[in-house]
Amino acid sequence: VYTLPKFVWQRSIDESEWQDIPDSESSQLSVSFNPATAGLHRYRVLVAESENFNSPGCRLASNPITIDVQPYPDAKSSNNGPFCIGGTLELSASGGSQYLWQGPNNFVSTLQNPVISNAASENAGKYTVTVSSSSGCAKVSETEVTFNPALIADAGPDRVVCKGTSIMLEASGGDFYSWTPSTGLSDPNISNPVAHPDITTTYTVTVSKAGVCSTTDEVTVTIDDTGIADAGRSFKILE
């Protein structure tokens, strides 16, 4: 037992070399690890009678204390947006072993890559994911989810045409159009193709905008071939 002990804390540069920590002449040492380099940090304390402290042979060294400083996880997040209304929203995260998602419309998930089916406008906004490593260190990442407004496809009213005649179809609601079946159409990839079907046909048009979202509508072209021409009865007249 020392009468008037003196303490000095040391930090290990490597496993063999120790360096005095300035202003550490106390029986306790407070160490901050913010910021800090990930890895093993070793500490020990030297103690001796105050009057003998400068004599290395009179000092005693404690057993080393090793502190393992773990790095924060490399938290990353993303999404497949902009999503289409009624489509599927996919969230993705990486960098850890545990995940906690929070987002709009009271969304919570512990999956690494959660999926929201039949997504609505309420699902757009900022999503945060807390990524935790196996050591318990955690970091937050954010991803912003946007959506494309819903499209309204209009293939126009149903039509009735006489057999052998044609009619122009007129669709609206987007930037790109695709008609099926293409039989009897002048061009299946425009909004207003000329239809010349041989039989009654229901055409489906797929309307999309910016090549992302799409929706469909139908129009039926009915062939009327029931008409019978009647010129009346025949006549005989005198020359």
Short mmCIF file of C-alpha atoms in Angstrom, two decimals:
data_model
loop_
_atom_site.label_atom_id
_atom_site.label_comp_id
_atom_site.label_asym_id
_atom_site.label_seq_id
_atom_site.Cartn_x
_atom_site.Cartn_y
_atom_site.Cartn_z
CA VAL A 1 0.00 0.00 0.00
CA TYR A 2 1.41 3.33 -1.07
CA THR A 3 1.38 6.28 1.34
CA LEU A 4 1.13 8.96 -1.35
CA PRO A 5 0.64 7.21 -4.68
CA LYS A 6 1.01 8.83 -8.08
CA PHE A 7 -0.69 7.53 -11.20
CA VAL A 8 0.00 7.96 -14.89
CA TRP A 9 -2.07 6.29 -17.62
CA GLN A 10 -0.53 5.00 -20.79
CA ARG A 11 -1.87 4.07 -24.23
CA SER A 12 -0.41 1.26 -26.30
CA ILE A 13 0.79 2.21 -29.73
CA ASP A 14 1.35 -1.45 -30.43
CA GLU A 15 1.64 -4.52 -28.24
CA SER A 16 5.16 -3.63 -27.08
CA GLU A 17 5.35 0.18 -26.94
CA TRP A 18 3.47 2.35 -24.47
CA GLN A 19 3.01 6.12 -24.45
CA ASP A 20 2.06 8.38 -21.55
CA ILE A 21 -1.33 10.10 -21.81
CA PRO A 22 -1.06 13.82 -20.96
CA ASP A 23 -2.95 15.04 -17.88
CA SER A 24 -3.81 11.52 -16.73
CA GLU A 25 -2.35 11.58 -13.20
CA SER A 26 -5.45 10.17 -11.54
CA SER A 27 -6.67 6.77 -10.44
CA GLN A 28 -9.44 7.02 -13.06
CA LEU A 29 -9.29 7.82 -16.77
CA SER A 30 -12.09 8.99 -19.02
CA VAL A 31 -11.57 8.09 -22.68
CA SER A 32 -13.58 9.45 -25.61
CA PHE A 33 -14.03 7.37 -28.74
CA ASN A 34 -15.73 10.05 -30.81
CA PRO A 35 -14.01 10.23 -33.17
CA ALA A 36 -11.85 7.15 -32.91
CA THR A 37 -10.04 4.70 -35.14
CA ALA A 38 -11.60 1.26 -35.29
CA GLY A 39 -9.46 -1.47 -33.79
CA LEU A 40 -7.98 -2.53 -30.44
CA HIS A 41 -7.14 0.29 -28.01
CA ARG A 42 -4.98 -0.78 -25.01
CA TYR A 43 -4.57 1.14 -21.75
CA ARG A 44 -2.71 0.60 -18.48
CA VAL A 45 -1.86 2.65 -15.40
CA LEU A 46 1.53 3.13 -13.76
CA VAL A 47 1.63 3.65 -9.98
CA ALA A 48 4.38 4.41 -7.46
CA GLU A 49 5.12 6.57 -4.46
CA SER A 50 5.10 10.17 -5.64
CA GLU A 51 8.71 10.78 -4.64
CA ASN A 52 9.91 7.64 -6.42
CA PHE A 53 7.77 7.89 -9.54
CA ASN A 54 10.58 9.08 -11.81
CA SER A 55 12.54 5.92 -11.03
CA PRO A 56 11.31 3.27 -13.51
CA GLY A 57 12.29 0.47 -11.18
CA CYS A 58 9.92 1.75 -8.49
CA ARG A 59 6.82 1.85 -10.68
CA LEU A 60 4.28 -0.90 -11.09
CA ALA A 61 2.16 -1.37 -14.23
CA SER A 62 -1.36 -2.71 -14.15
CA ASN A 63 -2.67 -5.41 -16.42
CA PRO A 64 -3.63 -3.88 -19.80
CA ILE A 65 -7.25 -3.00 -20.47
CA THR A 66 -8.22 -3.69 -24.10
CA ILE A 67 -11.12 -1.83 -25.70
CA ASP A 68 -12.33 -3.10 -29.06
CA VAL A 69 -13.66 -0.13 -31.05
CA GLN A 70 -15.96 -1.33 -33.82
CA PRO A 71 -16.70 0.71 -36.96
CA TYR A 72 -20.18 1.92 -37.79
CA PRO A 73 -21.88 -0.18 -40.45
CA ASP A 74 -21.74 1.10 -44.00
CA ALA A 75 -25.49 1.78 -44.09
CA LYS A 76 -27.00 2.17 -47.55
CA SER A 77 -30.62 2.34 -48.71
CA SER A 78 -32.45 2.66 -52.02
CA ASN A 79 -35.82 2.07 -53.69
CA ASN A 80 -37.19 1.16 -57.11
CA GLY A 81 -39.18 4.40 -57.48
CA PRO A 82 -40.76 6.30 -58.97
CA PHE A 83 -43.45 3.66 -58.58
CA CYS A 84 -46.79 3.45 -60.33
CA ILE A 85 -50.00 3.70 -58.36
CA GLY A 86 -51.17 0.15 -57.77
CA GLY A 87 -47.69 -1.19 -58.48
CA THR A 88 -45.04 -2.65 -56.20
CA LEU A 89 -42.67 -0.55 -54.08
CA GLU A 90 -39.37 -2.24 -53.24
CA LEU A 91 -37.04 -0.95 -50.50
CA SER A 92 -33.44 -2.15 -50.22
CA ALA A 93 -30.78 -1.81 -47.51
CA SER A 94 -27.29 -3.15 -46.93
CA GLY A 95 -24.32 -2.88 -44.63
CA GLY A 96 -25.45 -4.65 -41.45
CA SER A 97 -27.02 -7.68 -39.88
CA GLN A 98 -30.23 -6.11 -38.52
CA TYR A 99 -32.56 -3.53 -40.05
CA LEU A 100 -35.41 -1.35 -38.83
CA TRP A 101 -37.41 0.55 -41.45
CA GLN A 102 -39.78 3.43 -40.73
CA GLY A 103 -41.68 5.50 -43.23
CA PRO A 104 -44.90 7.18 -44.38
CA ASN A 105 -48.35 5.80 -43.60
CA ASN A 106 -47.05 4.29 -40.30
CA PHE A 107 -44.77 1.90 -42.17
CA VAL A 108 -42.48 -0.26 -39.99
CA SER A 109 -40.47 -3.32 -41.04
CA THR A 110 -37.52 -5.33 -39.76
CA LEU A 111 -36.84 -6.93 -43.16
CA GLN A 112 -33.70 -6.02 -45.03
CA ASN A 113 -35.60 -5.55 -48.31
CA PRO A 114 -39.31 -5.00 -47.58
CA VAL A 115 -41.91 -4.87 -50.36
CA ILE A 116 -45.15 -2.87 -50.44
CA SER A 117 -47.69 -4.30 -52.88
CA ASN A 118 -50.48 -2.27 -54.46
CA ALA A 119 -48.69 0.95 -53.50
CA ALA A 120 -50.67 4.18 -53.23
CA SER A 121 -49.71 7.85 -53.12
CA GLU A 122 -49.69 7.65 -49.29
CA ASN A 123 -46.65 5.36 -49.55
CA ALA A 124 -44.49 8.09 -51.10
CA GLY A 125 -42.07 10.10 -48.95
CA LYS A 126 -38.91 9.66 -46.89
CA TYR A 127 -38.01 6.22 -45.53
CA THR A 128 -35.32 5.75 -42.87
CA VAL A 129 -33.58 2.50 -42.04
CA THR A 130 -31.48 1.89 -38.95
CA VAL A 131 -28.73 -0.53 -39.91
CA SER A 132 -27.09 -2.39 -37.02
CA SER A 133 -23.96 -4.51 -37.08
CA SER A 134 -23.39 -7.68 -35.07
CA SER A 135 -21.39 -5.63 -32.54
CA GLY A 136 -24.40 -3.42 -31.82
CA CYS A 137 -23.19 -0.30 -33.64
CA ALA A 138 -25.92 1.35 -35.68
CA LYS A 139 -26.21 3.97 -38.40
CA VAL A 140 -29.21 5.51 -40.15
CA SER A 141 -29.70 5.84 -43.91
CA GLU A 142 -32.53 7.58 -45.77
CA THR A 143 -34.14 7.12 -49.18
CA GLU A 144 -36.81 9.28 -50.82
CA VAL A 145 -39.65 7.49 -52.60
CA THR A 146 -41.67 9.22 -55.33
CA PHE A 147 -44.56 8.02 -57.46
CA ASN A 148 -45.97 8.64 -60.90
CA PRO A 149 -49.55 10.01 -60.99
CA ALA A 150 -52.18 7.51 -62.08
CA LEU A 151 -53.01 7.41 -65.78
CA ILE A 152 -56.54 7.26 -67.15
CA ALA A 153 -56.70 5.45 -70.49
CA ASP A 154 -59.61 6.21 -72.82
CA ALA A 155 -60.05 4.11 -75.95
CA GLY A 156 -63.15 6.03 -76.99
CA PRO A 157 -66.75 4.83 -77.36
CA ASP A 158 -67.72 1.53 -78.98
CA ARG A 159 -68.36 1.79 -82.73
CA VAL A 160 -70.64 0.12 -85.28
CA VAL A 161 -69.54 0.04 -88.91
CA CYS A 162 -70.75 -1.60 -92.05
CA LYS A 163 -68.79 -4.56 -93.32
CA GLY A 164 -66.06 -3.56 -95.70
CA THR A 165 -65.72 -0.03 -94.31
CA SER A 166 -63.14 1.43 -91.94
CA ILE A 167 -63.16 3.75 -88.94
CA MET A 168 -60.53 5.74 -87.01
CA LEU A 169 -60.02 4.80 -83.38
CA GLU A 170 -59.11 7.57 -80.95
CA ALA A 171 -57.32 6.87 -77.64
CA SER A 172 -56.00 9.36 -75.09
CA GLY A 173 -54.40 9.56 -71.65
CA GLY A 174 -50.67 9.04 -72.19
CA ASP A 175 -47.62 9.47 -74.37
CA PHE A 176 -47.29 5.96 -75.80
CA TYR A 177 -49.94 3.60 -77.17
CA SER A 178 -50.05 -0.08 -78.08
CA TRP A 179 -53.17 -1.76 -79.55
CA THR A 180 -54.00 -5.46 -79.51
CA PRO A 181 -54.90 -7.34 -81.55
CA SER A 182 -53.13 -5.55 -84.39
CA THR A 183 -55.27 -7.31 -87.01
CA GLY A 184 -57.08 -4.78 -89.18
CA LEU A 185 -55.20 -1.75 -87.79
CA SER A 186 -53.17 0.66 -89.89
CA ASP A 187 -50.62 1.13 -87.08
CA PRO A 188 -50.95 -0.52 -83.63
CA ASN A 189 -48.51 1.93 -81.99
CA ILE A 190 -50.28 5.24 -82.43
CA SER A 191 -53.24 6.78 -80.60
CA ASN A 192 -55.52 6.96 -83.65
CA PRO A 193 -55.08 3.98 -85.98
CA VAL A 194 -57.56 3.25 -88.76
CA ALA A 195 -59.46 0.02 -88.05
CA HIS A 196 -60.70 -2.19 -90.89
CA PRO A 197 -61.77 -5.45 -89.20
CA ASP A 198 -63.51 -8.25 -91.04
CA ILE A 199 -65.42 -9.34 -87.95
CA THR A 200 -66.60 -7.73 -84.73
CA THR A 201 -63.42 -7.07 -82.72
CA THR A 202 -62.63 -5.74 -79.24
CA TYR A 203 -59.39 -3.76 -79.27
CA THR A 204 -57.37 -3.17 -76.09
CA VAL A 205 -55.10 -0.15 -75.93
CA THR A 206 -52.23 0.04 -73.42
CA VAL A 207 -51.46 3.65 -72.54
CA SER A 208 -48.17 4.60 -70.87
CA LYS A 209 -46.42 7.81 -69.88
CA ALA A 210 -42.68 8.40 -69.94
CA GLY A 211 -42.27 4.68 -70.50
CA VAL A 212 -42.98 3.92 -66.83
CA CYS A 213 -46.63 3.58 -65.84
CA SER A 214 -49.30 2.01 -68.01
CA THR A 215 -53.01 1.28 -67.97
CA THR A 216 -55.53 -0.16 -70.43
CA ASP A 217 -58.96 0.43 -71.91
CA GLU A 218 -61.10 -1.36 -74.51
CA VAL A 219 -63.25 -0.42 -77.49
CA THR A 220 -65.40 -2.77 -79.52
CA VAL A 221 -65.90 -2.30 -83.26
CA THR A 222 -69.10 -4.13 -84.30
CA ILE A 223 -69.51 -5.17 -87.93
CA ASP A 224 -73.08 -4.70 -89.16
CA ASP A 225 -73.66 -7.04 -92.13
CA THR A 226 -77.41 -7.54 -91.66
CA GLY A 227 -78.50 -4.88 -94.14
CA ILE A 228 -80.45 -6.09 -97.26
CA ALA A 229 -80.76 -3.79 -100.25
CA ASP A 230 -84.30 -3.65 -101.77
CA ALA A 231 -84.87 -1.81 -105.07
CA GLY A 232 -88.59 -2.73 -105.12
CA ARG A 233 -90.57 -5.00 -107.45
CA SER A 234 -89.78 -5.36 -111.14
CA PHE A 235 -91.92 -3.69 -113.84
CA LYS A 236 -92.90 -4.40 -117.43
CA ILE A 237 -93.85 -1.50 -119.66
CA LEU A 238 -94.98 -1.15 -123.25
CA GLU A 239 -92.38 -0.17 -125.77
#
